[in-house]
Every structure is written in structure tokens, then in C-alpha cells.
Coordinates of C-alpha atoms in Angstrom, one line a residue:
M21 CA 112.6 109.6 104.9
V22 CA 114.7 108.3 102.3
L23 CA 113.1 106.0 100.0
S24 CA 115.1 103.1 98.1
A25 CA 114.8 102.0 94.7
P26 CA 111.7 99.9 93.9
T27 CA 111.8 96.1 93.6
T28 CA 109.1 95.0 91.0
E29 CA 109.8 91.1 91.0
T30 CA 111.0 88.7 93.3
A31 CA 114.0 86.6 92.5
E32 CA 111.9 83.9 91.0
G33 CA 110.5 86.8 88.5
V34 CA 107.1 86.6 90.1
S35 CA 105.5 89.9 90.0
G36 CA 104.1 91.7 93.2
P37 CA 100.8 93.5 94.0
R38 CA 100.4 96.4 92.0
H39 CA 97.7 98.0 94.3
V40 CA 97.9 97.3 98.1
A41 CA 95.2 98.9 100.3
I42 CA 95.4 99.4 104.0
I43 CA 92.6 99.7 106.9
M44 CA 94.7 101.6 109.5
D45 CA 93.1 100.4 112.4
G46 CA 94.3 100.4 116.3
N47 CA 95.2 104.1 117.0
G48 CA 92.9 104.3 120.1
R49 CA 93.7 100.9 121.3
W50 CA 97.3 101.9 120.8
A51 CA 97.0 105.1 123.0
E52 CA 94.7 103.2 125.7
R53 CA 97.3 100.4 126.5
R54 CA 99.9 103.3 127.3
L55 CA 97.5 105.2 129.3
I56 CA 97.8 108.5 126.9
S57 CA 95.0 110.4 125.1
R58 CA 93.4 108.9 121.9
S59 CA 94.8 111.9 120.0
M60 CA 98.3 110.9 120.7
G61 CA 97.3 107.4 119.3
H62 CA 96.4 109.3 116.0
K63 CA 99.4 111.2 116.0
R64 CA 101.7 108.3 116.2
G65 CA 99.6 106.7 113.6
A66 CA 99.9 109.2 111.3
E67 CA 103.9 108.7 111.7
A68 CA 103.3 104.9 110.4
V69 CA 101.9 106.2 107.2
K70 CA 105.9 107.0 106.5
A71 CA 106.3 103.4 107.0
A72 CA 103.9 102.2 104.8
I73 CA 104.9 104.7 101.8
E74 CA 108.6 103.4 102.3
G75 CA 107.5 99.6 102.1
A76 CA 105.4 100.4 98.9
V77 CA 108.4 102.0 97.1
E78 CA 110.6 99.5 98.0
T79 CA 108.3 96.7 96.8
G80 CA 107.5 98.3 93.7
V81 CA 103.9 98.9 94.5
D82 CA 102.2 101.4 92.0
F83 CA 99.2 102.3 94.2
L84 CA 98.9 102.5 98.1
T85 CA 95.2 103.5 99.3
L86 CA 95.1 104.3 103.2
Y87 CA 91.6 104.2 104.9
A88 CA 92.2 107.4 106.9
F89 CA 88.8 108.6 107.9
S90 CA 85.6 106.6 106.9
S91 CA 82.1 108.1 106.6
E92 CA 81.1 106.9 110.0
N93 CA 83.8 108.3 111.7
W94 CA 82.0 111.5 111.5
N95 CA 80.0 109.9 114.3
R96 CA 82.9 109.8 116.6
P97 CA 83.3 112.6 119.7
V98 CA 83.5 116.1 118.4
E99 CA 86.9 116.5 119.8
E100 CA 88.2 113.4 118.3
V101 CA 86.9 114.5 114.8
K102 CA 88.6 117.8 115.5
D103 CA 91.9 116.1 116.2
L104 CA 91.8 113.8 113.1
M105 CA 91.1 116.8 111.0
G106 CA 93.9 118.8 112.7
L107 CA 96.2 116.0 111.7
L108 CA 95.0 115.8 108.2
K109 CA 95.8 119.8 108.1
N110 CA 99.0 119.3 109.3
Y111 CA 99.9 116.4 106.9
L112 CA 98.6 118.7 104.0
N113 CA 100.8 122.0 105.2
K114 CA 103.9 119.6 105.9
E115 CA 104.4 116.4 103.7
V116 CA 102.9 117.1 100.4
E117 CA 106.2 118.9 99.1
T118 CA 108.2 116.0 100.5
L119 CA 105.9 113.5 98.7
H120 CA 106.3 115.7 95.4
K121 CA 109.9 115.7 95.7
Q122 CA 110.0 112.1 96.0
G123 CA 108.0 111.6 92.8
I124 CA 104.5 110.4 94.7
R125 CA 101.3 111.4 93.2
L126 CA 98.5 112.3 96.1
R127 CA 94.8 111.3 95.4
V128 CA 91.7 111.6 97.5
I129 CA 88.6 109.7 97.5
G130 CA 85.7 110.4 99.2
D131 CA 82.7 112.8 100.0
R132 CA 84.7 116.2 100.2
T133 CA 81.4 118.1 100.9
K134 CA 81.4 117.0 104.3
L135 CA 85.0 118.7 104.8
A136 CA 86.1 122.0 105.9
S137 CA 86.5 124.5 102.7
D138 CA 90.2 125.1 103.7
I139 CA 90.7 121.3 104.0
R140 CA 89.0 121.0 100.3
S141 CA 91.4 123.6 98.9
R142 CA 94.4 122.0 100.5
I143 CA 93.6 118.8 99.0
E144 CA 92.8 120.4 95.5
W145 CA 96.2 122.2 95.7
A146 CA 98.2 119.0 96.6
E147 CA 96.3 117.0 93.8
K148 CA 97.4 119.6 91.2
M149 CA 101.2 119.9 92.4
T150 CA 101.7 115.9 92.5
E151 CA 99.5 115.2 89.4
N152 CA 102.2 114.3 86.9
N153 CA 104.2 112.2 89.4
S154 CA 104.6 108.5 88.9
R155 CA 106.7 106.8 91.0
L156 CA 103.8 105.7 93.6
T157 CA 100.2 107.0 93.8
L158 CA 99.2 107.3 97.3
I159 CA 95.5 107.4 97.8
I160 CA 94.0 108.7 100.8
A161 CA 90.2 107.6 101.5
L162 CA 88.7 110.5 103.5
S163 CA 85.1 111.0 104.4
Y164 CA 85.0 107.8 102.5
G165 CA 81.9 105.1 102.5
S166 CA 82.0 102.2 99.8
R167 CA 78.1 101.9 100.3
D168 CA 77.7 105.7 99.6
E169 CA 80.2 105.2 96.6
M170 CA 78.0 102.8 95.0
V171 CA 74.9 104.6 95.8
E172 CA 76.3 107.7 94.0
A173 CA 77.4 105.9 91.0
V174 CA 73.8 104.2 90.7
R175 CA 72.3 107.6 91.2
T176 CA 74.6 109.0 88.3
I177 CA 73.8 106.3 86.0
A178 CA 70.2 106.5 86.8
E179 CA 70.0 110.0 85.9
S180 CA 71.8 109.5 82.6
V181 CA 69.4 106.8 81.7
A182 CA 66.3 108.9 82.6
A183 CA 67.7 111.8 80.5
G184 CA 68.1 109.4 77.6
R185 CA 71.6 109.8 77.5
E186 CA 72.1 105.8 78.0
R187 CA 70.0 102.7 77.9
L188 CA 69.5 100.2 80.3
A189 CA 71.3 97.7 78.2
D190 CA 74.4 99.9 78.6
I191 CA 74.5 99.3 82.5
T192 CA 77.3 96.8 82.7
E193 CA 79.8 95.9 85.3
S194 CA 82.2 98.1 83.5
R195 CA 79.8 101.0 83.3
I196 CA 79.3 100.8 87.2
N197 CA 83.2 100.5 87.7
N198 CA 83.6 103.9 85.8
A199 CA 81.2 105.7 87.8
L200 CA 83.2 104.9 91.0
Y201 CA 85.9 107.3 93.0
T202 CA 88.2 104.6 91.7
H203 CA 87.5 104.3 88.1
D204 CA 90.8 105.2 86.7
I205 CA 92.5 103.0 89.5
P206 CA 93.0 99.4 89.5
D207 CA 91.4 97.0 92.2
P208 CA 93.6 96.5 94.9
D209 CA 95.5 93.1 94.6
L210 CA 96.2 92.8 98.7
I211 CA 94.0 94.6 101.4
I212 CA 95.8 94.7 104.8
R213 CA 94.0 95.5 108.2
T214 CA 95.7 96.1 111.3
S215 CA 94.8 95.5 114.9
G216 CA 93.5 92.1 114.6
E217 CA 90.0 92.9 113.3
Q218 CA 88.8 90.8 110.3
R219 CA 86.2 92.8 108.5
L220 CA 86.0 95.5 105.7
S221 CA 84.1 98.0 107.5
N222 CA 82.7 99.8 104.3
F223 CA 86.2 99.9 102.6
L224 CA 86.2 99.1 98.8
L225 CA 83.5 96.7 98.8
W226 CA 83.3 96.7 95.1
Q227 CA 86.6 96.9 94.2
A228 CA 87.8 94.1 96.5
A229 CA 86.0 91.4 94.5
Y230 CA 89.2 89.5 94.1
S231 CA 91.4 91.2 96.4
E232 CA 93.8 89.1 98.7
F233 CA 93.2 89.9 102.5
L234 CA 95.7 89.9 105.4
F235 CA 95.1 90.6 108.7
L236 CA 97.5 91.7 111.3
D237 CA 97.6 91.5 114.9
V238 CA 99.9 94.6 115.1
L239 CA 98.4 98.0 115.9
W240 CA 98.5 100.9 113.5
P241 CA 101.0 102.7 115.1
D242 CA 103.5 100.2 115.5
F243 CA 103.2 99.3 111.5
S244 CA 106.8 99.1 110.2
R245 CA 108.4 99.2 106.5
Q246 CA 108.9 95.6 107.3
H247 CA 105.6 94.7 108.2
F248 CA 104.7 95.9 104.7
I249 CA 107.4 93.9 103.1
D250 CA 106.4 90.9 104.9
A251 CA 102.8 91.4 103.6
V252 CA 103.8 91.4 100.2
D253 CA 105.9 88.3 100.6
I254 CA 102.9 86.5 101.9
Y255 CA 100.9 87.8 99.0
L256 CA 103.5 86.3 96.8
D257 CA 102.9 83.0 98.4
R258 CA 99.3 82.8 97.5
D259 CA 97.7 81.2 94.5
R260 CA 95.4 83.5 92.8
R261 CA 93.0 81.8 90.5
F262 CA 90.1 84.4 90.2
G263 CA 87.4 81.7 90.3
A264 CA 89.4 79.1 87.8
R265 CA 90.1 75.8 88.4
P266 CA 93.2 74.9 89.8

């Protein structure tokens, strides 16, 4: 994968999105339409990750978050979960060094306690290896659920208040934000969902307060670098007022 130089502004000088998040949906349907196994759909979907990274680098995005495995996905059939974890291990084993050479930082957000110990160790290794890279931060939401994230944040703050380290008056929007997995990551400017579905599915609920949304009919395995670039162009055409009058 060859990454071109980033483009941070349009010809008119309008800045593009700093953070793009993607709900990668449609692997199963892509496979079903081709009468092949769901595991093959997931494998092809993993290849589309490269296209998204290429698009992010080309358009000058600083942060790219991919919803890889939700907290609800643990309820899927055992064999499907096993296949997904296998793809994750394969990605960590084969792609991280390539990301590192390209100057890409890898982060993982979510509940790691449910992951196998070897996967947790590999994630820690990958994060450590790439922590000083700055070309793009690739964030993988893994075993992630936004409601669980907010509950954990509230629990952490409540324990601090109960211990006398903080006061109720200290609980502000900023304090809650600082207790989330994404406390040091800017909120997403643009959230893309593939497959035509139009819902967040427990993804970045707090962080999406002022995000722009784009729902694409393309299934995730067919997502291309050009789809990403086109999505950024659509974002640039929108008028973001953040609640202010036009």
C-alpha cells in the first residue's frame, strides 16, 4: 500500500475533517449475496481497512476510528466470533509493522478484559511500537460499546466523589469527557456508516453530539479509497453551525 502526501485543504482553502469515524457494516450481506461464508465476508472487509487508511492519509485526516467489534458482537455465534478474533490477530501480526513504517499510530479503545490474553499483549505491543507516530492515528473500537463506556466513566467519577477527591460541583461536561476512552482524541467531525443502515449502533454516542453523518449504500467490503475521498467532499459542502443561527 503506497500512501500519497496528505491534502489538508481544498482548493478554496476550507479545512477538511480532522477526525473521521466509520461503522464498517455489511460484511455478512456481502458474503450472502455471493453465496460464500460470512467468514469470507469478514476477511474481505479487513482488506477494505487499507482503502480507508489510504483515503484518510490522502485527505489529511488526523484521526480515523473504525468500529471493528462491538460489545454486542460477543453475542454472535461462537464460530463467527472466533473467525473475527482470528482476523484481528492476523492484522496485528502482519500489518502493524507496515503501519509503523508509514508513520501511523495505532490505538485501541474498548473493554479489553473480554479479549484473550495473547490479543491484549499484541495490542499493547502495537500501541507501544507506534506511539510516537504522527501521520495518522488509527483508532480501532474493539469490544466497544458507548453506553458501557459512559457507565464506566460515571462509575469512576462517582468513586472519586465518594472518596472525597472531587466534589459534585466538579462534575462538568469536560470532566465526563476526560473519563472516556477518547479523552485525548477530538470528537469525530464525520461519521460514516456503510451498508445503507442509518443508526449509530451504540458507537461514540457522547462524542457524536455535533458530528456530521453520512450513510452509504455500499457494503463495507466494497468500500474504496474513492468512497472515502467522496465522503470528505460531501462533508466540505455542509454548513456546520453547532447550534448557532445561520
